[in-house]
PDB file of N, CA, C and O in Angstrom:
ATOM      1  N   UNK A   1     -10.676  12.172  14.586  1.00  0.00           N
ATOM      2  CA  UNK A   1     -10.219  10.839  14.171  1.00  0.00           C
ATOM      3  C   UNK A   1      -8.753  10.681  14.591  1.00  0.00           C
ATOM      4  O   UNK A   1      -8.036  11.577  14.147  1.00  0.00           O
ATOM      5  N   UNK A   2      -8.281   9.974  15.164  1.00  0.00           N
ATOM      6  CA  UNK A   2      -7.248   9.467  15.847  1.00  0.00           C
ATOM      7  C   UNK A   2      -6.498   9.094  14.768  1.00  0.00           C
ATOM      8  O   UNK A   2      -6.913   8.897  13.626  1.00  0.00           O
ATOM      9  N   UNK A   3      -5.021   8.975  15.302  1.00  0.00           N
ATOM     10  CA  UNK A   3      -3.755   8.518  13.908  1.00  0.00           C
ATOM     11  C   UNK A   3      -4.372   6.960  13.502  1.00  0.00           C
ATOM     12  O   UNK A   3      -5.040   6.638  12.520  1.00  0.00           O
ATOM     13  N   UNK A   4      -3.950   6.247  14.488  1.00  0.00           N
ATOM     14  CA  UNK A   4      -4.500   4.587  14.157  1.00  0.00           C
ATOM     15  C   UNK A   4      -5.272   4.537  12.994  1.00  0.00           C
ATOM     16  O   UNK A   4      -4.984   4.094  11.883  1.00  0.00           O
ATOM     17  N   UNK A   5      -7.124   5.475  13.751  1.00  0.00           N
ATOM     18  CA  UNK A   5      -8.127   4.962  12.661  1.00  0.00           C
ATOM     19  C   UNK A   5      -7.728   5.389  11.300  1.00  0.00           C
ATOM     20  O   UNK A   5      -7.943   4.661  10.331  1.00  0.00           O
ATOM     21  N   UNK A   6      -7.172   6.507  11.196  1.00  0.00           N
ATOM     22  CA  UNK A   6      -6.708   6.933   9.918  1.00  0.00           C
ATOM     23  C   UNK A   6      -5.768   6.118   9.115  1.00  0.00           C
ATOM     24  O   UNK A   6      -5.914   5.783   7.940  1.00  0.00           O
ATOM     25  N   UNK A   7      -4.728   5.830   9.951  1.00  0.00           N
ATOM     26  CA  UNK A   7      -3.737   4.421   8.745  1.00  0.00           C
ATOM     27  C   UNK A   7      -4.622   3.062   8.721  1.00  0.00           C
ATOM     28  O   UNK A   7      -4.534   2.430   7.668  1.00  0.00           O
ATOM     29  N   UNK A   8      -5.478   2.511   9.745  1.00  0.00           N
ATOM     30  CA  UNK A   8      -6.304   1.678   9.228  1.00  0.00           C
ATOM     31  C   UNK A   8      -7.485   2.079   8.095  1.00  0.00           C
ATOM     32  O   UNK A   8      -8.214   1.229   7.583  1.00  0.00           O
ATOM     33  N   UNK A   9      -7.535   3.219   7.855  1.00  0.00           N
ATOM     34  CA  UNK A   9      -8.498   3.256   6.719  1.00  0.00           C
ATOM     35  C   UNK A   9      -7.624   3.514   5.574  1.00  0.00           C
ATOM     36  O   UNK A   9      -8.124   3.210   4.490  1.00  0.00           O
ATOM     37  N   UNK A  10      -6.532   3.963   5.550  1.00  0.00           N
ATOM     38  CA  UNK A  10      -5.446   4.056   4.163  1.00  0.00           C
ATOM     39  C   UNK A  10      -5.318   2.335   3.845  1.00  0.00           C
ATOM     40  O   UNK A  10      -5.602   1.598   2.900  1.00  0.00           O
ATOM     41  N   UNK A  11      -4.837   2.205   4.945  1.00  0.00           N
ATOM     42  CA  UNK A  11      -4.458   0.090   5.187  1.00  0.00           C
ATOM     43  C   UNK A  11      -5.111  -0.293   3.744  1.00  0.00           C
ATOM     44  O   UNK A  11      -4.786  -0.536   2.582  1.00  0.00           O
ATOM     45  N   UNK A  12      -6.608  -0.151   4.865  1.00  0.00           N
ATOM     46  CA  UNK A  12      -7.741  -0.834   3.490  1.00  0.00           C
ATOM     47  C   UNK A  12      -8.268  -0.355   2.577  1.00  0.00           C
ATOM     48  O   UNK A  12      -9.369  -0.746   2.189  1.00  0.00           O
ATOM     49  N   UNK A  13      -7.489   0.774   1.922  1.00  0.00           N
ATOM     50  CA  UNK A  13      -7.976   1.708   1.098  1.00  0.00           C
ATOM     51  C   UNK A  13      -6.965   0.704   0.126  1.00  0.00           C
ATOM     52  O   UNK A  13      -7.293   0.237  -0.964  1.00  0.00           O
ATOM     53  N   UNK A  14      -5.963   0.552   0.656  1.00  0.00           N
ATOM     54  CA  UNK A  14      -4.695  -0.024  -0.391  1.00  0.00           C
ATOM     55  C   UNK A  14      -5.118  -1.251  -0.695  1.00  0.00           C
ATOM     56  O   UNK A  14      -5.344  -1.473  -1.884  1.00  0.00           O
ATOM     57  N   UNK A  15      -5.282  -2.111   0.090  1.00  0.00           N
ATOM     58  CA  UNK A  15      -5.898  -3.173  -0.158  1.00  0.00           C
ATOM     59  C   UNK A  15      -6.832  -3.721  -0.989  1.00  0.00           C
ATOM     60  O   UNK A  15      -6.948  -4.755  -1.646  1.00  0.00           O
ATOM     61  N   UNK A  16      -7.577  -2.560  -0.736  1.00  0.00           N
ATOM     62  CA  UNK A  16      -8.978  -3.065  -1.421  1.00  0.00           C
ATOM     63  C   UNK A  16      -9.007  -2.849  -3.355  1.00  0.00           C
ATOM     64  O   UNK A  16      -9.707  -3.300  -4.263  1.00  0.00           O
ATOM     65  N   UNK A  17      -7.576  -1.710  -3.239  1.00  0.00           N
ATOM     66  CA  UNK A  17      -7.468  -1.227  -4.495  1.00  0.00           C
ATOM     67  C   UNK A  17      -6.404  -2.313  -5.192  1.00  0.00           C
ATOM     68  O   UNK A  17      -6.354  -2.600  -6.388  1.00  0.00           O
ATOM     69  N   UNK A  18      -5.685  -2.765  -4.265  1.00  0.00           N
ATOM     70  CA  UNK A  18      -5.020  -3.899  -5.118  1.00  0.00           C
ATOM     71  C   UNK A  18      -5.502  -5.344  -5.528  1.00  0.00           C
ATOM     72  O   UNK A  18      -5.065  -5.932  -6.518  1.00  0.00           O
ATOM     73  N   UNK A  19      -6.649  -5.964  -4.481  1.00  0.00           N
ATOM     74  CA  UNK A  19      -7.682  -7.053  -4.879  1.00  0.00           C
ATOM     75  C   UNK A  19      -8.618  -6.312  -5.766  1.00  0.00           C
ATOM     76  O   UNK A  19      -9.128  -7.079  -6.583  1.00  0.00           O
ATOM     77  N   UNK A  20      -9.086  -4.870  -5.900  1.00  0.00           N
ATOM     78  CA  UNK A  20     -10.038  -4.989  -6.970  1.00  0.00           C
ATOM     79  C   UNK A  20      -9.232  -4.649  -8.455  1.00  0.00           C
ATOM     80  O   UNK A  20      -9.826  -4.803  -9.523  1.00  0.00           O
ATOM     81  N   UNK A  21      -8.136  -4.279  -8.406  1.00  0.00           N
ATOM     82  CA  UNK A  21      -7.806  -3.801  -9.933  1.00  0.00           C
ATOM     83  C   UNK A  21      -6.394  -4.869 -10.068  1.00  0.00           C
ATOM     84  O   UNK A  21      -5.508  -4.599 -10.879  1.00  0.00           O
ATOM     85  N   UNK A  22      -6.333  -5.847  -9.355  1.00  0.00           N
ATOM     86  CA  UNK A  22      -5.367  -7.291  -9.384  1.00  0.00           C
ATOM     87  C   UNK A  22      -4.114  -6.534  -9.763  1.00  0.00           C
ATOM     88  O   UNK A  22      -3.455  -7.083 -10.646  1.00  0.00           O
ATOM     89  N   UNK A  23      -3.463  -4.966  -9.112  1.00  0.00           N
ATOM     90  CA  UNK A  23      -1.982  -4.464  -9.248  1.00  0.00           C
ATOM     91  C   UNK A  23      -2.353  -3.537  -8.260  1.00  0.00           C
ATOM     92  O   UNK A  23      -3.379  -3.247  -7.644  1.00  0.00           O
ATOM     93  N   UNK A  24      -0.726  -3.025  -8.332  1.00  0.00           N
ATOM     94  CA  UNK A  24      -0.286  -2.317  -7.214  1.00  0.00           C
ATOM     95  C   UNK A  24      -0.659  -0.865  -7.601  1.00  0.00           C
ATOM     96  O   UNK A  24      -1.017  -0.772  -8.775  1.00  0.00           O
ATOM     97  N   UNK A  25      -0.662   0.152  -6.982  1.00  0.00           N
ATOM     98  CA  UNK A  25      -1.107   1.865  -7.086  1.00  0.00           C
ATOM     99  C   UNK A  25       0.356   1.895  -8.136  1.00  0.00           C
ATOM    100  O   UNK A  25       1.473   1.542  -7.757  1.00  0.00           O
ATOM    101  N   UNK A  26       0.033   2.378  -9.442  1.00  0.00           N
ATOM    102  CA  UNK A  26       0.976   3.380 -10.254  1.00  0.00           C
ATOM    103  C   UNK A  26       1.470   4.326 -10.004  1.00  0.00           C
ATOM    104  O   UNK A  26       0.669   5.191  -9.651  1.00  0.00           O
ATOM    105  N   UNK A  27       2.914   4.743 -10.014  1.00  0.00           N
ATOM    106  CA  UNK A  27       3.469   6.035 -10.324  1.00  0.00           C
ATOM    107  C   UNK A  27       3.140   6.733 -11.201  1.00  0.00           C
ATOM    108  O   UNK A  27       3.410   7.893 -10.890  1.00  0.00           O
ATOM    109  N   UNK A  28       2.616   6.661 -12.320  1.00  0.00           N
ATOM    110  CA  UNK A  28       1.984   6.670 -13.835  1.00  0.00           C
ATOM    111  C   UNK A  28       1.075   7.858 -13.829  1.00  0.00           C
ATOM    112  O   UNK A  28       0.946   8.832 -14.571  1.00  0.00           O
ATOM    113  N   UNK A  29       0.292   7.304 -12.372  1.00  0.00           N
ATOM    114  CA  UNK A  29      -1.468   8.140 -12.365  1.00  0.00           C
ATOM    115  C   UNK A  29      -1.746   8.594 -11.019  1.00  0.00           C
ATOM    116  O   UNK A  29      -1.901   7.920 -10.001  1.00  0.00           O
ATOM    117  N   UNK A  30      -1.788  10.006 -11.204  1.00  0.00           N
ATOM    118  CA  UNK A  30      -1.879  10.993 -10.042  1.00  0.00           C
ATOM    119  C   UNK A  30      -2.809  10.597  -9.298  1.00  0.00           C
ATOM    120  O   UNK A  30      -2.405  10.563  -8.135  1.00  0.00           O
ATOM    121  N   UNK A  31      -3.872  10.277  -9.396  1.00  0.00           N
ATOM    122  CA  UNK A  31      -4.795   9.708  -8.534  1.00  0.00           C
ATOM    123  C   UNK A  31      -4.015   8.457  -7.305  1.00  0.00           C
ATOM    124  O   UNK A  31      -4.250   8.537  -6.099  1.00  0.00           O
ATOM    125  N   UNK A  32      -3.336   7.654  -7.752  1.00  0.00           N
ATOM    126  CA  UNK A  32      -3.348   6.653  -6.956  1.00  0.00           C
ATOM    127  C   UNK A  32      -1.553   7.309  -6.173  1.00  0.00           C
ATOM    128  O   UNK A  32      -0.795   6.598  -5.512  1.00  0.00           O
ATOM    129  N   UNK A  33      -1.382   8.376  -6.434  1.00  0.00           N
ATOM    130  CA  UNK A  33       0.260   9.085  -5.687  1.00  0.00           C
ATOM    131  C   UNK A  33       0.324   8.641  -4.426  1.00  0.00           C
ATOM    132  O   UNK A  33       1.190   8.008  -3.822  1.00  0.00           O
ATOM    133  N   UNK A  34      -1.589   9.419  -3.863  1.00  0.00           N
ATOM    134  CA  UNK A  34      -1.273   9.467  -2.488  1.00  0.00           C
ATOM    135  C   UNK A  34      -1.235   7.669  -1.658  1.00  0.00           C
ATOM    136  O   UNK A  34      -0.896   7.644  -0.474  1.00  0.00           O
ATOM    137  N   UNK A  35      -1.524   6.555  -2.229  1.00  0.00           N
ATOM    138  CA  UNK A  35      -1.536   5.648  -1.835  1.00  0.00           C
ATOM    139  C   UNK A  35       0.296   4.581  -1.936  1.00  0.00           C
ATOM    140  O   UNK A  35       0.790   3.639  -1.316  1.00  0.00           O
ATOM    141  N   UNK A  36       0.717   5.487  -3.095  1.00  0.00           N
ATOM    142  CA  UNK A  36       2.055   5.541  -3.383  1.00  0.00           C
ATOM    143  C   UNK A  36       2.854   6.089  -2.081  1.00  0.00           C
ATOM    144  O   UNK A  36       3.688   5.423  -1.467  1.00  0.00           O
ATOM    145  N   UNK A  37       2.463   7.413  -1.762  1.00  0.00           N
ATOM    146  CA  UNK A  37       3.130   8.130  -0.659  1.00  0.00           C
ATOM    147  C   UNK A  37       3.264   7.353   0.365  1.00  0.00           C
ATOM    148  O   UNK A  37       4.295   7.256   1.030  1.00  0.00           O
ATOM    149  N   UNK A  38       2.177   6.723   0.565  1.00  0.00           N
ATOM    150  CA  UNK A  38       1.456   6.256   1.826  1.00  0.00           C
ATOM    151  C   UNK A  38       2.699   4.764   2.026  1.00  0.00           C
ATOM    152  O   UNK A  38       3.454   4.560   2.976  1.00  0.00           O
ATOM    153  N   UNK A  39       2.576   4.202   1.172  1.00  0.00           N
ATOM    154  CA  UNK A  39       3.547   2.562   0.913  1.00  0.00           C
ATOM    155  C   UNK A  39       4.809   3.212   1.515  1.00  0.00           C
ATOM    156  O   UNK A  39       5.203   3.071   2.673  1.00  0.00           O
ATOM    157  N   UNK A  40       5.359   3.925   0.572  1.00  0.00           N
ATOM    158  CA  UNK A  40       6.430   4.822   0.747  1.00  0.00           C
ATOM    159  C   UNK A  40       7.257   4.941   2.146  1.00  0.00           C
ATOM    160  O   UNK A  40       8.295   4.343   2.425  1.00  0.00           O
ATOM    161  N   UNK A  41       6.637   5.735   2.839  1.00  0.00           N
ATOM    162  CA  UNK A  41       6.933   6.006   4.277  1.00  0.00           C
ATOM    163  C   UNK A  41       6.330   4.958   4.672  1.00  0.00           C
ATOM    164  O   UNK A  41       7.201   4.091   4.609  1.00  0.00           O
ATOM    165  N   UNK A  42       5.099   4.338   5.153  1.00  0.00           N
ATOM    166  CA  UNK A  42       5.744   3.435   6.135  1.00  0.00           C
ATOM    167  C   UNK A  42       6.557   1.867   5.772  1.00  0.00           C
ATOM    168  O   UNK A  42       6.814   0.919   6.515  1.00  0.00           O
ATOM    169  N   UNK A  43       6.754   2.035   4.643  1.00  0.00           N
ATOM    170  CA  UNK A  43       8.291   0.984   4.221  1.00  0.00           C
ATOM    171  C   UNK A  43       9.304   1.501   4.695  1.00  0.00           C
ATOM    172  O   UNK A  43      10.277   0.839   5.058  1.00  0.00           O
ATOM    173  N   UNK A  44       9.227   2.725   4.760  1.00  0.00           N
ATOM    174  CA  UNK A  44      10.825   3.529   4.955  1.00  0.00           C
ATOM    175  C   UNK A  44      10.799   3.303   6.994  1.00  0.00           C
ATOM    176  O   UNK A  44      11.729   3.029   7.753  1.00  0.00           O
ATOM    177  N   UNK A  45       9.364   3.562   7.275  1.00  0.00           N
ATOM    178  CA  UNK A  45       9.254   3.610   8.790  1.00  0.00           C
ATOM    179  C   UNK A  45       9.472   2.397   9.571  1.00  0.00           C
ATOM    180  O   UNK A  45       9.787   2.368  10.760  1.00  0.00           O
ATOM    181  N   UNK A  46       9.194   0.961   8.466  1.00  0.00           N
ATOM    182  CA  UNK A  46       9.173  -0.049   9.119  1.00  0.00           C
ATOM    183  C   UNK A  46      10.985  -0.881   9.068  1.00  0.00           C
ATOM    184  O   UNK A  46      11.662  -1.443   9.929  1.00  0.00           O
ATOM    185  N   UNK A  47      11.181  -0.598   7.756  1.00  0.00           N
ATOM    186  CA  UNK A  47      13.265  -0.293   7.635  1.00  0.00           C
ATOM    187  C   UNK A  47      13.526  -0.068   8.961  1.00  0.00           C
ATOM    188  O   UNK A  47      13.990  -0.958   9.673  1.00  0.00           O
ATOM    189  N   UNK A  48      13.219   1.278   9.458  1.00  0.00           N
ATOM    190  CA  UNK A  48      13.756   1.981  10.339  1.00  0.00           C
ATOM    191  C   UNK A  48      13.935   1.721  11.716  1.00  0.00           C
ATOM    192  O   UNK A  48      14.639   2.266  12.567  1.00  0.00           O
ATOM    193  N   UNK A  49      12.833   0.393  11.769  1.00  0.00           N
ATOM    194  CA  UNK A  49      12.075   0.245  13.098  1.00  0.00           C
ATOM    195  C   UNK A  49      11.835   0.899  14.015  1.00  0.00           C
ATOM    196  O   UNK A  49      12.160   0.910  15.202  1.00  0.00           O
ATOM    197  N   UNK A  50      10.825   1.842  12.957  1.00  0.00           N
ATOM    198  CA  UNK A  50      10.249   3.243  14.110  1.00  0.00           C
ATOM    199  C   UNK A  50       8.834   2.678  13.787  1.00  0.00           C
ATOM    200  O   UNK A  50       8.005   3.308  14.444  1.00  0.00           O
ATOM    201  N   UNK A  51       8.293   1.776  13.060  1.00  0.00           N
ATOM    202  CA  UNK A  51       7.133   1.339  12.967  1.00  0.00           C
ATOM    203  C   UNK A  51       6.510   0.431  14.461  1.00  0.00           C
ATOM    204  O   UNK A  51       7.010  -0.598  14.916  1.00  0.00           O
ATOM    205  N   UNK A  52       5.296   1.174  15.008  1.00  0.00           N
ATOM    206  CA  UNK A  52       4.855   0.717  15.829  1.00  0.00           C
ATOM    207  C   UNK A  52       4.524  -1.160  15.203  1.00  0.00           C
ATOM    208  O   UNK A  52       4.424  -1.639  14.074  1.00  0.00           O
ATOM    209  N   UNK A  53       4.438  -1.802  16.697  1.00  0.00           N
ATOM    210  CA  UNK A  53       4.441  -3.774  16.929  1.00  0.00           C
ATOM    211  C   UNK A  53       3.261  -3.845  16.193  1.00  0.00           C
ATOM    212  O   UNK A  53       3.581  -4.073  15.026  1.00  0.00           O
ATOM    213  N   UNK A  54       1.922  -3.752  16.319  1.00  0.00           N
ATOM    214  CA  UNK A  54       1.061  -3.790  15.999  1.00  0.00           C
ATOM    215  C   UNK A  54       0.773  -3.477  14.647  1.00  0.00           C
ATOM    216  O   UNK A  54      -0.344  -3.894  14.339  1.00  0.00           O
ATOM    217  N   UNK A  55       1.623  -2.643  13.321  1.00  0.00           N
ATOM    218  CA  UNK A  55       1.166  -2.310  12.326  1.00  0.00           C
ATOM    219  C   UNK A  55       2.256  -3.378  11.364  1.00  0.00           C
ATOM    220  O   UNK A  55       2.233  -3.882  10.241  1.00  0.00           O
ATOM    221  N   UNK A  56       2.966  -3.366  12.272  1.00  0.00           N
ATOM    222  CA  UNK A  56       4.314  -4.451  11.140  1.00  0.00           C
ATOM    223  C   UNK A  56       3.588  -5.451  10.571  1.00  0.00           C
ATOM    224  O   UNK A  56       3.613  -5.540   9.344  1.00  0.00           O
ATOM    225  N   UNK A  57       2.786  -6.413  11.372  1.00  0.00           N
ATOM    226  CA  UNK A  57       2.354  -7.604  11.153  1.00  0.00           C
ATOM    227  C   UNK A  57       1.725  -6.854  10.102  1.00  0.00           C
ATOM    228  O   UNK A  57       2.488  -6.496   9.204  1.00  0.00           O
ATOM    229  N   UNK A  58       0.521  -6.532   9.996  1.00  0.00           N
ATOM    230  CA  UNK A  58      -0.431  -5.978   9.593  1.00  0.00           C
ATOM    231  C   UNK A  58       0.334  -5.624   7.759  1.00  0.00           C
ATOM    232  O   UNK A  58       0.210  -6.359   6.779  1.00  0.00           O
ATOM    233  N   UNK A  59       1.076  -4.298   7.831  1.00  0.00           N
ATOM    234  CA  UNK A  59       1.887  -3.849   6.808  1.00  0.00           C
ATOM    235  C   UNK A  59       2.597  -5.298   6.397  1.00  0.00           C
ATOM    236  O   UNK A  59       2.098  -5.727   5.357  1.00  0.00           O
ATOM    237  N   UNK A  60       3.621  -6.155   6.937  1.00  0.00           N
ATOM    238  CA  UNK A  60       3.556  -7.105   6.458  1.00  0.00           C
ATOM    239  C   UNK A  60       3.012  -7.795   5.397  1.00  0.00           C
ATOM    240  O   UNK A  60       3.705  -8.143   4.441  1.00  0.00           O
ATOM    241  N   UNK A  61       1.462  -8.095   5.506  1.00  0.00           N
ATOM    242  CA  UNK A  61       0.818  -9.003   4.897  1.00  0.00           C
ATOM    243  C   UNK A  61       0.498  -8.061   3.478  1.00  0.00           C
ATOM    244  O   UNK A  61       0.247  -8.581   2.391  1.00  0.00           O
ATOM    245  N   UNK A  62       0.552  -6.766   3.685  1.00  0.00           N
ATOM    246  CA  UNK A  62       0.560  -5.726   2.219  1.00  0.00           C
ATOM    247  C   UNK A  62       1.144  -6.100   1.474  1.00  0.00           C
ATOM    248  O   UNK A  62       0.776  -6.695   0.461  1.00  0.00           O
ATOM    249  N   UNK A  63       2.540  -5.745   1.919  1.00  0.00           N
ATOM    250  CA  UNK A  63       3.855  -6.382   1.292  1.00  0.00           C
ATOM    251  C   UNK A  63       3.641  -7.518   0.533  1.00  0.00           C
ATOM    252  O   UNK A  63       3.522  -7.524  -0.692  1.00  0.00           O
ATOM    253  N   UNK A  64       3.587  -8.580   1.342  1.00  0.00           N
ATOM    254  CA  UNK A  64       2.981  -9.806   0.517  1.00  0.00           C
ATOM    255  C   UNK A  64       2.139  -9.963  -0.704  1.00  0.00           C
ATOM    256  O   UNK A  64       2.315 -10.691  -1.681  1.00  0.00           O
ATOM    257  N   UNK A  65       0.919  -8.879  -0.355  1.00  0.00           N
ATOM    258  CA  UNK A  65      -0.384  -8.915  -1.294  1.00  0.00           C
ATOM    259  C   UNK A  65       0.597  -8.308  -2.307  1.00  0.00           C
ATOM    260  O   UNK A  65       0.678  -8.912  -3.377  1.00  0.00           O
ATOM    261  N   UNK A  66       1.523  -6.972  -2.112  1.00  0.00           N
ATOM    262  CA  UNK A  66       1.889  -6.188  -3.526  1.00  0.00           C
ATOM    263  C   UNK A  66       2.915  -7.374  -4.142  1.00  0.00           C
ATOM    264  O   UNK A  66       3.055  -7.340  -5.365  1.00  0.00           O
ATOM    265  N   UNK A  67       3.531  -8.257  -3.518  1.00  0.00           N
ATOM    266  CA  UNK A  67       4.812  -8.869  -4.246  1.00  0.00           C
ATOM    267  C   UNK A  67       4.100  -9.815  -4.947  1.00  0.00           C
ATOM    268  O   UNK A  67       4.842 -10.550  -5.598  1.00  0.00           O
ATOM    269  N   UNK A  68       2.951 -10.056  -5.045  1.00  0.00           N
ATOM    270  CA  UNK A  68       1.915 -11.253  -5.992  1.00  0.00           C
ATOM    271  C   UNK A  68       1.398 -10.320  -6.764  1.00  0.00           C
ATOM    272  O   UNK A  68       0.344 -10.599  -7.336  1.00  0.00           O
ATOM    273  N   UNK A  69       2.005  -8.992  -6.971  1.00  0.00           N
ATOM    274  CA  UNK A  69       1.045  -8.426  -8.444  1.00  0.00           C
ATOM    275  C   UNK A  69       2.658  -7.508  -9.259  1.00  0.00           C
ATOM    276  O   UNK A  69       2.713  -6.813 -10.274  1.00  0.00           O
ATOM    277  N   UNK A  70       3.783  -7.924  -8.256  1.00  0.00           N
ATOM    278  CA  UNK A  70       4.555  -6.925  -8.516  1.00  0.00           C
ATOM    279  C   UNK A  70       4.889  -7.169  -9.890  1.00  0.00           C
ATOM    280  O   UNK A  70       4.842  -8.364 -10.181  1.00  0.00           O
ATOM    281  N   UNK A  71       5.269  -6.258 -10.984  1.00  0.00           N
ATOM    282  CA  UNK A  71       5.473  -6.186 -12.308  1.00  0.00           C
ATOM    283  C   UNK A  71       4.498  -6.566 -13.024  1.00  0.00           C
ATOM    284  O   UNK A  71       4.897  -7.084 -14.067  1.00  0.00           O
ATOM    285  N   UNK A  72       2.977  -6.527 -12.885  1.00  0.00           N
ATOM    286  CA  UNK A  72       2.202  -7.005 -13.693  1.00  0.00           C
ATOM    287  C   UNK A  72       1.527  -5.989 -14.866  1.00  0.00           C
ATOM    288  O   UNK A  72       0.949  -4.903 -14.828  1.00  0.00           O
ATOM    289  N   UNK A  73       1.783  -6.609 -15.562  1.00  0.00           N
ATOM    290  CA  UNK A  73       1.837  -5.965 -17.171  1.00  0.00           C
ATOM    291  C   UNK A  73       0.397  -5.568 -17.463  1.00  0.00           C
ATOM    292  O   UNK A  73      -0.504  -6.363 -17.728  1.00  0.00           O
ATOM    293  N   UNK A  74       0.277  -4.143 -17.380  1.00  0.00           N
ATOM    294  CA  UNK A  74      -1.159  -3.745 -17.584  1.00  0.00           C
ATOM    295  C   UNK A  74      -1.706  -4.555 -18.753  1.00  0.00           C
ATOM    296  O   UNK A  74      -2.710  -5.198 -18.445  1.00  0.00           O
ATOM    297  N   UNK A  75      -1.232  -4.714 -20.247  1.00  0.00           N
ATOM    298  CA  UNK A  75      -1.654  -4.633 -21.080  1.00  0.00           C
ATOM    299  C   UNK A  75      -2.130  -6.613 -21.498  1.00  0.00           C
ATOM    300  O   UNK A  75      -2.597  -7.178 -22.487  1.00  0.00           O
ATOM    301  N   UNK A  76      -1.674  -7.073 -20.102  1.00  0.00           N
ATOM    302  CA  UNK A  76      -1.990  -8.806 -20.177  1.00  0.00           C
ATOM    303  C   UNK A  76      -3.714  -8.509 -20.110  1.00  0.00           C
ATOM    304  O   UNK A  76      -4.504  -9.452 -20.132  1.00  0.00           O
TER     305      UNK A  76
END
């Protein structure tokens, strides 16, 4: 499996976990770290502009999806 297919399947791993549970991966709960890790670096990679043309857009629209759940109060 090639690098690409692999961050496109994290991509929509993140994704899919933030439209189905309407928030972002917790620091809180070890389970969701590695999707934490994952945000992590390539925020830090895309800062850097060492992020390949093709994933910015893409990572982009994440960004977006997490800033419409950012601070949302588990207990609403």
């Amino acid at each position: 499996m090639d690098q690409e297919t692999r961050w496109l399947i994290r991509y929509n791993e993140v994704v899919e976990f933030i439209q189905t549970n309407h928030r972002n991966p917790s620091r809180h709960r070890i389970e969701e770290h590695d999707m934490l890790n994952w945000l992590k670096a390539n925020r830090k990679a895309m800062n850097a502009g060492k992020m390949r043309p093709e994933r910015v857009e893409a990572f982009g629209r994440l960004l977006a999806l997490m800033e419409e759940y950012r601070r949302k109060n588990q207990y609403e």
